[in-house]
PDB file of C-alpha atoms in Angstrom:
ATOM      1  CA  UNK A   1     -82.998 189.300  28.484  1.00  0.00           C
ATOM      2  CA  UNK A   2     -83.362 185.517  28.842  1.00  0.00           C
ATOM      3  CA  UNK A   3     -80.931 185.561  31.806  1.00  0.00           C
ATOM      4  CA  UNK A   4     -82.335 183.249  34.560  1.00  0.00           C
ATOM      5  CA  UNK A   5     -80.606 185.358  37.280  1.00  0.00           C
ATOM      6  CA  UNK A   6     -82.227 188.542  35.975  1.00  0.00           C
ATOM      7  CA  UNK A   7     -85.625 186.857  35.827  1.00  0.00           C
ATOM      8  CA  UNK A   8     -85.252 185.682  39.390  1.00  0.00           C
ATOM      9  CA  UNK A   9     -84.325 189.228  40.513  1.00  0.00           C
ATOM     10  CA  UNK A  10     -87.346 190.702  38.792  1.00  0.00           C
ATOM     11  CA  UNK A  11     -89.661 188.138  40.347  1.00  0.00           C
ATOM     12  CA  UNK A  12     -88.284 188.933  43.737  1.00  0.00           C
ATOM     13  CA  UNK A  13     -88.845 192.655  43.125  1.00  0.00           C
ATOM     14  CA  UNK A  14     -92.465 191.896  42.024  1.00  0.00           C
ATOM     15  CA  UNK A  15     -93.146 189.965  45.241  1.00  0.00           C
ATOM     16  CA  UNK A  16     -91.534 192.810  47.248  1.00  0.00           C
ATOM     17  CA  UNK A  17     -93.716 195.351  45.439  1.00  0.00           C
ATOM     18  CA  UNK A  18     -96.870 193.397  46.225  1.00  0.00           C
ATOM     19  CA  UNK A  19     -95.779 193.258  49.850  1.00  0.00           C
ATOM     20  CA  UNK A  20     -95.195 196.995  49.890  1.00  0.00           C
ATOM     21  CA  UNK A  21     -98.675 197.617  48.484  1.00  0.00           C
ATOM     22  CA  UNK A  22    -100.253 195.366  51.121  1.00  0.00           C
ATOM     23  CA  UNK A  23     -98.277 197.011  53.953  1.00  0.00           C
ATOM     24  CA  UNK A  24     -99.114 200.466  52.712  1.00  0.00           C
ATOM     25  CA  UNK A  25    -102.838 199.632  52.555  1.00  0.00           C
ATOM     26  CA  UNK A  26    -102.769 198.161  56.061  1.00  0.00           C
ATOM     27  CA  UNK A  27    -100.922 201.163  57.430  1.00  0.00           C
ATOM     28  CA  UNK A  28    -103.500 203.480  55.893  1.00  0.00           C
ATOM     29  CA  UNK A  29    -106.341 201.320  57.278  1.00  0.00           C
ATOM     30  CA  UNK A  30    -105.130 201.327  60.846  1.00  0.00           C
ATOM     31  CA  UNK A  31    -103.070 204.484  61.079  1.00  0.00           C
ATOM     32  CA  UNK A  32    -104.932 206.758  58.666  1.00  0.00           C
ATOM     33  CA  UNK A  33    -106.699 209.715  60.198  1.00  0.00           C
ATOM     34  CA  UNK A  34    -109.621 211.760  58.877  1.00  0.00           C
ATOM     35  CA  UNK A  35    -110.111 215.334  59.909  1.00  0.00           C
ATOM     36  CA  UNK A  36    -112.619 217.987  58.850  1.00  0.00           C
ATOM     37  CA  UNK A  37    -111.620 221.634  58.540  1.00  0.00           C
ATOM     38  CA  UNK A  38    -114.324 224.335  58.705  1.00  0.00           C
ATOM     39  CA  UNK A  39    -112.778 227.278  56.858  1.00  0.00           C
ATOM     40  CA  UNK A  40    -114.050 230.799  57.057  1.00  0.00           C
ATOM     41  CA  UNK A  41    -113.490 232.498  53.691  1.00  0.00           C
ATOM     42  CA  UNK A  42    -115.231 235.861  54.353  1.00  0.00           C
ATOM     43  CA  UNK A  43    -113.034 237.134  55.864  1.00  0.00           C
ATOM     44  CA  UNK A  44    -110.352 234.387  55.553  1.00  0.00           C
ATOM     45  CA  UNK A  45    -109.112 232.934  58.863  1.00  0.00           C
ATOM     46  CA  UNK A  46    -106.499 230.246  59.511  1.00  0.00           C
ATOM     47  CA  UNK A  47    -107.481 226.720  60.652  1.00  0.00           C
ATOM     48  CA  UNK A  48    -105.221 224.693  62.917  1.00  0.00           C
ATOM     49  CA  UNK A  49    -105.362 220.924  63.160  1.00  0.00           C
ATOM     50  CA  UNK A  50    -105.844 219.406  66.594  1.00  0.00           C
ATOM     51  CA  UNK A  51    -103.993 216.225  65.615  1.00  0.00           C
ATOM     52  CA  UNK A  52    -100.868 217.623  63.925  1.00  0.00           C
ATOM     53  CA  UNK A  53     -99.091 220.897  63.155  1.00  0.00           C
ATOM     54  CA  UNK A  54    -101.021 221.298  59.863  1.00  0.00           C
ATOM     55  CA  UNK A  55    -102.373 224.803  59.372  1.00  0.00           C
ATOM     56  CA  UNK A  56    -104.584 225.934  56.456  1.00  0.00           C
ATOM     57  CA  UNK A  57    -105.335 229.474  55.366  1.00  0.00           C
ATOM     58  CA  UNK A  58    -108.010 229.936  52.711  1.00  0.00           C
ATOM     59  CA  UNK A  59    -107.388 232.643  50.176  1.00  0.00           C
ATOM     60  CA  UNK A  60    -110.470 232.589  48.001  1.00  0.00           C
ATOM     61  CA  UNK A  61    -113.481 230.462  47.142  1.00  0.00           C
ATOM     62  CA  UNK A  62    -115.260 230.808  43.862  1.00  0.00           C
ATOM     63  CA  UNK A  63    -118.011 229.088  41.904  1.00  0.00           C
ATOM     64  CA  UNK A  64    -117.781 228.612  38.164  1.00  0.00           C
ATOM     65  CA  UNK A  65    -121.029 228.585  36.190  1.00  0.00           C
ATOM     66  CA  UNK A  66    -122.026 227.332  32.772  1.00  0.00           C
ATOM     67  CA  UNK A  67    -123.137 230.013  30.315  1.00  0.00           C
ATOM     68  CA  UNK A  68    -126.840 230.785  30.875  1.00  0.00           C
ATOM     69  CA  UNK A  69    -129.527 229.919  28.363  1.00  0.00           C
ATOM     70  CA  UNK A  70    -131.751 232.773  27.237  1.00  0.00           C
ATOM     71  CA  UNK A  71    -135.535 232.895  26.950  1.00  0.00           C
ATOM     72  CA  UNK A  72    -136.657 234.595  23.744  1.00  0.00           C
ATOM     73  CA  UNK A  73    -139.769 236.799  23.966  1.00  0.00           C
ATOM     74  CA  UNK A  74    -141.771 238.440  21.201  1.00  0.00           C
ATOM     75  CA  UNK A  75    -143.137 241.998  21.970  1.00  0.00           C
ATOM     76  CA  UNK A  76    -146.888 242.177  21.724  1.00  0.00           C
ATOM     77  CA  UNK A  77    -148.516 245.621  21.669  1.00  0.00           C
ATOM     78  CA  UNK A  78    -151.942 246.055  23.232  1.00  0.00           C
ATOM     79  CA  UNK A  79    -154.132 249.080  23.397  1.00  0.00           C
ATOM     80  CA  UNK A  80    -157.500 250.153  24.764  1.00  0.00           C
ATOM     81  CA  UNK A  81    -159.905 252.574  23.077  1.00  0.00           C
ATOM     82  CA  UNK A  82    -162.731 254.789  24.328  1.00  0.00           C
ATOM     83  CA  UNK A  83    -166.329 254.674  23.082  1.00  0.00           C
ATOM     84  CA  UNK A  84    -165.458 257.434  20.646  1.00  0.00           C
ATOM     85  CA  UNK A  85    -162.843 255.181  19.084  1.00  0.00           C
ATOM     86  CA  UNK A  86    -159.866 257.059  20.481  1.00  0.00           C
ATOM     87  CA  UNK A  87    -156.880 255.217  21.863  1.00  0.00           C
ATOM     88  CA  UNK A  88    -156.571 255.672  25.570  1.00  0.00           C
ATOM     89  CA  UNK A  89    -153.602 253.576  26.614  1.00  0.00           C
ATOM     90  CA  UNK A  90    -151.010 251.485  24.864  1.00  0.00           C
ATOM     91  CA  UNK A  91    -148.791 248.804  26.469  1.00  0.00           C
ATOM     92  CA  UNK A  92    -146.191 246.274  25.423  1.00  0.00           C
ATOM     93  CA  UNK A  93    -146.302 242.721  26.708  1.00  0.00           C
ATOM     94  CA  UNK A  94    -143.956 239.831  25.841  1.00  0.00           C
ATOM     95  CA  UNK A  95    -144.864 236.394  24.613  1.00  0.00           C
ATOM     96  CA  UNK A  96    -142.409 233.554  25.188  1.00  0.00           C
ATOM     97  CA  UNK A  97    -141.166 232.015  21.922  1.00  0.00           C
ATOM     98  CA  UNK A  98    -138.333 229.610  22.661  1.00  0.00           C
ATOM     99  CA  UNK A  99    -135.120 229.010  24.632  1.00  0.00           C
ATOM    100  CA  UNK A 100    -131.817 229.799  22.981  1.00  0.00           C
ATOM    101  CA  UNK A 101    -128.266 228.778  24.020  1.00  0.00           C
ATOM    102  CA  UNK A 102    -125.528 231.372  23.386  1.00  0.00           C
ATOM    103  CA  UNK A 103    -122.002 230.718  22.186  1.00  0.00           C
ATOM    104  CA  UNK A 104    -119.028 231.028  24.500  1.00  0.00           C
ATOM    105  CA  UNK A 105    -117.791 234.140  22.677  1.00  0.00           C
ATOM    106  CA  UNK A 106    -120.891 236.015  23.747  1.00  0.00           C
ATOM    107  CA  UNK A 107    -122.789 235.774  20.495  1.00  0.00           C
ATOM    108  CA  UNK A 108    -126.172 234.193  19.981  1.00  0.00           C
ATOM    109  CA  UNK A 109    -128.139 232.926  16.966  1.00  0.00           C
ATOM    110  CA  UNK A 110    -131.915 232.761  17.361  1.00  0.00           C
ATOM    111  CA  UNK A 111    -132.496 231.582  13.772  1.00  0.00           C
ATOM    112  CA  UNK A 112    -135.204 233.495  11.910  1.00  0.00           C
ATOM    113  CA  UNK A 113    -135.665 235.796  14.974  1.00  0.00           C
ATOM    114  CA  UNK A 114    -132.225 237.332  14.655  1.00  0.00           C
ATOM    115  CA  UNK A 115    -128.748 237.185  16.184  1.00  0.00           C
ATOM    116  CA  UNK A 116    -126.185 239.165  18.113  1.00  0.00           C
ATOM    117  CA  UNK A 117    -122.420 239.372  17.340  1.00  0.00           C
ATOM    118  CA  UNK A 118    -119.597 238.044  19.570  1.00  0.00           C
ATOM    119  CA  UNK A 119    -119.291 239.836  22.871  1.00  0.00           C
ATOM    120  CA  UNK A 120    -122.811 241.236  22.740  1.00  0.00           C
ATOM    121  CA  UNK A 121    -123.911 239.206  25.791  1.00  0.00           C
ATOM    122  CA  UNK A 122    -120.684 239.625  27.802  1.00  0.00           C
ATOM    123  CA  UNK A 123    -119.400 242.374  30.014  1.00  0.00           C
ATOM    124  CA  UNK A 124    -115.571 242.532  29.948  1.00  0.00           C
ATOM    125  CA  UNK A 125    -115.645 239.085  28.307  1.00  0.00           C
ATOM    126  CA  UNK A 126    -116.429 237.464  31.727  1.00  0.00           C
ATOM    127  CA  UNK A 127    -119.940 238.391  32.940  1.00  0.00           C
ATOM    128  CA  UNK A 128    -123.114 237.391  31.117  1.00  0.00           C
ATOM    129  CA  UNK A 129    -125.742 240.172  30.888  1.00  0.00           C
ATOM    130  CA  UNK A 130    -129.253 239.519  32.082  1.00  0.00           C
ATOM    131  CA  UNK A 131    -131.150 241.125  29.239  1.00  0.00           C
ATOM    132  CA  UNK A 132    -130.552 241.966  25.579  1.00  0.00           C
ATOM    133  CA  UNK A 133    -132.690 243.058  22.657  1.00  0.00           C
ATOM    134  CA  UNK A 134    -132.426 241.697  19.135  1.00  0.00           C
ATOM    135  CA  UNK A 135    -132.468 244.105  16.148  1.00  0.00           C
ATOM    136  CA  UNK A 136    -136.174 243.275  15.542  1.00  0.00           C
ATOM    137  CA  UNK A 137    -137.134 244.204  19.061  1.00  0.00           C
ATOM    138  CA  UNK A 138    -137.373 240.638  20.413  1.00  0.00           C
ATOM    139  CA  UNK A 139    -136.212 240.359  24.064  1.00  0.00           C
ATOM    140  CA  UNK A 140    -133.570 237.879  25.412  1.00  0.00           C
ATOM    141  CA  UNK A 141    -133.840 237.180  29.163  1.00  0.00           C
ATOM    142  CA  UNK A 142    -131.139 235.122  30.889  1.00  0.00           C
ATOM    143  CA  UNK A 143    -132.271 231.975  32.714  1.00  0.00           C
ATOM    144  CA  UNK A 144    -130.881 230.238  35.798  1.00  0.00           C
ATOM    145  CA  UNK A 145    -127.213 229.277  35.428  1.00  0.00           C
ATOM    146  CA  UNK A 146    -126.048 225.768  36.461  1.00  0.00           C
ATOM    147  CA  UNK A 147    -123.015 225.501  38.709  1.00  0.00           C
ATOM    148  CA  UNK A 148    -120.059 223.956  36.913  1.00  0.00           C
ATOM    149  CA  UNK A 149    -117.256 223.783  39.413  1.00  0.00           C
ATOM    150  CA  UNK A 150    -116.162 224.912  42.901  1.00  0.00           C
ATOM    151  CA  UNK A 151    -112.599 226.029  43.484  1.00  0.00           C
ATOM    152  CA  UNK A 152    -110.887 226.798  46.770  1.00  0.00           C
ATOM    153  CA  UNK A 153    -107.547 228.586  46.825  1.00  0.00           C
ATOM    154  CA  UNK A 154    -105.543 228.067  49.985  1.00  0.00           C
ATOM    155  CA  UNK A 155    -102.120 227.844  51.610  1.00  0.00           C
ATOM    156  CA  UNK A 156    -101.139 224.777  53.733  1.00  0.00           C
ATOM    157  CA  UNK A 157     -98.173 224.501  56.032  1.00  0.00           C
ATOM    158  CA  UNK A 158     -96.794 221.636  58.096  1.00  0.00           C
ATOM    159  CA  UNK A 159     -93.344 220.540  59.353  1.00  0.00           C
ATOM    160  CA  UNK A 160     -91.782 223.786  58.219  1.00  0.00           C
ATOM    161  CA  UNK A 161     -93.014 223.436  54.636  1.00  0.00           C
ATOM    162  CA  UNK A 162     -95.753 225.437  52.970  1.00  0.00           C
ATOM    163  CA  UNK A 163     -97.552 225.203  49.658  1.00  0.00           C
ATOM    164  CA  UNK A 164    -100.234 227.203  47.853  1.00  0.00           C
ATOM    165  CA  UNK A 165    -102.674 225.439  45.563  1.00  0.00           C
ATOM    166  CA  UNK A 166    -106.241 225.250  44.301  1.00  0.00           C
ATOM    167  CA  UNK A 167    -108.692 222.451  45.114  1.00  0.00           C
ATOM    168  CA  UNK A 168    -111.536 221.589  42.708  1.00  0.00           C
ATOM    169  CA  UNK A 169    -114.592 219.809  43.925  1.00  0.00           C
ATOM    170  CA  UNK A 170    -113.726 216.518  42.165  1.00  0.00           C
ATOM    171  CA  UNK A 171    -109.938 216.829  42.337  1.00  0.00           C
ATOM    172  CA  UNK A 172    -108.432 216.536  45.812  1.00  0.00           C
ATOM    173  CA  UNK A 173    -105.049 218.134  46.455  1.00  0.00           C
ATOM    174  CA  UNK A 174    -102.030 216.276  47.863  1.00  0.00           C
ATOM    175  CA  UNK A 175     -99.895 217.700  50.627  1.00  0.00           C
ATOM    176  CA  UNK A 176     -97.360 215.680  52.715  1.00  0.00           C
ATOM    177  CA  UNK A 177     -99.111 212.335  52.642  1.00  0.00           C
ATOM    178  CA  UNK A 178    -102.441 214.031  53.044  1.00  0.00           C
ATOM    179  CA  UNK A 179    -105.424 214.279  50.665  1.00  0.00           C
ATOM    180  CA  UNK A 180    -107.455 217.395  50.936  1.00  0.00           C
ATOM    181  CA  UNK A 181    -111.039 216.998  49.597  1.00  0.00           C
ATOM    182  CA  UNK A 182    -113.498 219.852  49.085  1.00  0.00           C
ATOM    183  CA  UNK A 183    -116.738 218.301  50.350  1.00  0.00           C
ATOM    184  CA  UNK A 184    -119.185 221.139  51.152  1.00  0.00           C
ATOM    185  CA  UNK A 185    -119.668 224.888  51.359  1.00  0.00           C
ATOM    186  CA  UNK A 186    -122.122 227.507  52.612  1.00  0.00           C
ATOM    187  CA  UNK A 187    -122.252 230.523  50.331  1.00  0.00           C
ATOM    188  CA  UNK A 188    -124.308 232.546  52.779  1.00  0.00           C
ATOM    189  CA  UNK A 189    -121.994 232.017  55.772  1.00  0.00           C
ATOM    190  CA  UNK A 190    -118.800 231.946  53.657  1.00  0.00           C
ATOM    191  CA  UNK A 191    -117.723 228.585  55.138  1.00  0.00           C
ATOM    192  CA  UNK A 192    -116.014 225.805  53.231  1.00  0.00           C
ATOM    193  CA  UNK A 193    -115.576 222.300  54.612  1.00  0.00           C
ATOM    194  CA  UNK A 194    -112.513 220.230  53.826  1.00  0.00           C
ATOM    195  CA  UNK A 195    -112.007 216.561  54.501  1.00  0.00           C
ATOM    196  CA  UNK A 196    -108.317 215.935  55.287  1.00  0.00           C
ATOM    197  CA  UNK A 197    -107.168 212.322  54.967  1.00  0.00           C
ATOM    198  CA  UNK A 198    -103.782 211.611  56.525  1.00  0.00           C
ATOM    199  CA  UNK A 199    -102.482 208.531  54.676  1.00  0.00           C
ATOM    200  CA  UNK A 200     -99.074 207.484  56.096  1.00  0.00           C
ATOM    201  CA  UNK A 201     -98.927 204.352  53.955  1.00  0.00           C
ATOM    202  CA  UNK A 202     -99.720 206.121  50.702  1.00  0.00           C
ATOM    203  CA  UNK A 203     -96.093 206.668  49.655  1.00  0.00           C
ATOM    204  CA  UNK A 204     -95.275 202.996  50.476  1.00  0.00           C
ATOM    205  CA  UNK A 205     -98.188 201.713  48.405  1.00  0.00           C
ATOM    206  CA  UNK A 206     -97.474 204.008  45.436  1.00  0.00           C
ATOM    207  CA  UNK A 207     -93.799 202.823  45.407  1.00  0.00           C
ATOM    208  CA  UNK A 208     -95.078 199.222  45.339  1.00  0.00           C
ATOM    209  CA  UNK A 209     -97.404 199.964  42.412  1.00  0.00           C
ATOM    210  CA  UNK A 210     -94.585 201.646  40.496  1.00  0.00           C
ATOM    211  CA  UNK A 211     -92.214 198.761  41.012  1.00  0.00           C
ATOM    212  CA  UNK A 212     -94.900 196.275  40.114  1.00  0.00           C
ATOM    213  CA  UNK A 213     -95.656 197.985  36.792  1.00  0.00           C
ATOM    214  CA  UNK A 214     -92.022 198.348  35.795  1.00  0.00           C
ATOM    215  CA  UNK A 215     -91.077 194.781  36.673  1.00  0.00           C
ATOM    216  CA  UNK A 216     -94.135 193.367  34.971  1.00  0.00           C
ATOM    217  CA  UNK A 217     -93.174 195.125  31.737  1.00  0.00           C
ATOM    218  CA  UNK A 218     -89.576 193.887  31.997  1.00  0.00           C
ATOM    219  CA  UNK A 219     -90.773 190.316  32.727  1.00  0.00           C
ATOM    220  CA  UNK A 220     -93.089 190.507  29.690  1.00  0.00           C
ATOM    221  CA  UNK A 221     -90.195 191.575  27.464  1.00  0.00           C
ATOM    222  CA  UNK A 222     -87.925 188.877  28.919  1.00  0.00           C
ATOM    223  CA  UNK A 223     -90.567 186.224  28.276  1.00  0.00           C
ATOM    224  CA  UNK A 224     -90.941 187.235  24.638  1.00  0.00           C
ATOM    225  CA  UNK A 225     -87.204 187.159  24.122  1.00  0.00           C
ATOM    226  CA  UNK A 226     -86.967 183.734  25.718  1.00  0.00           C
ATOM    227  CA  UNK A 227     -89.657 182.366  23.331  1.00  0.00           C
ATOM    228  CA  UNK A 228     -87.978 183.910  20.327  1.00  0.00           C
ATOM    229  CA  UNK A 229     -84.603 182.501  21.352  1.00  0.00           C
ATOM    230  CA  UNK A 230     -86.045 178.956  21.367  1.00  0.00           C
TER     231      UNK A 230
END
């Protein structure tokens, strides 16, 4: 690949690719449009863009949680007696011992305090129970669960084309030179807010990046072959 004509062609493509990247970025800067869609998810209702024919219909919004930690309590029996020495009342209180993290299969190991087998803390293998009792009578109480991910299922249509996909909070979806970002939500009102970035120069810039990478690799190979040939 030490052909001067080929090398010249590759260099021309590299310069063209750089130009495409610059043009694409400039087009996005001056022609790009941001829009915010307020989507009702309960019940779902369609949203229509005021700047294009884009229409979005939310299907479902869900929150994924990490498995909860469990507080371990030791039962403590207390009683009161009369002056005659007779027991009047007995009650059971619980003393906090430690915090235990369960396994994803629904089992838990509290060390010397006991354990529960797989599935013991799960309902239908999906829902974590709020309370459980170890064989020795120690109580497990679920604690606050941290939110792990937010997922919006929706259908988008524009220019006679439609697509159904899921949007994660940190993973925007792509639809016809648009980027759809999940930016906020209101669980109480059932409203999800999307940021829609119309990027008309995105395809141009991506094409330039692709050509730049391919030609750079080919030029590197050609350079090594030229050195070896000498």
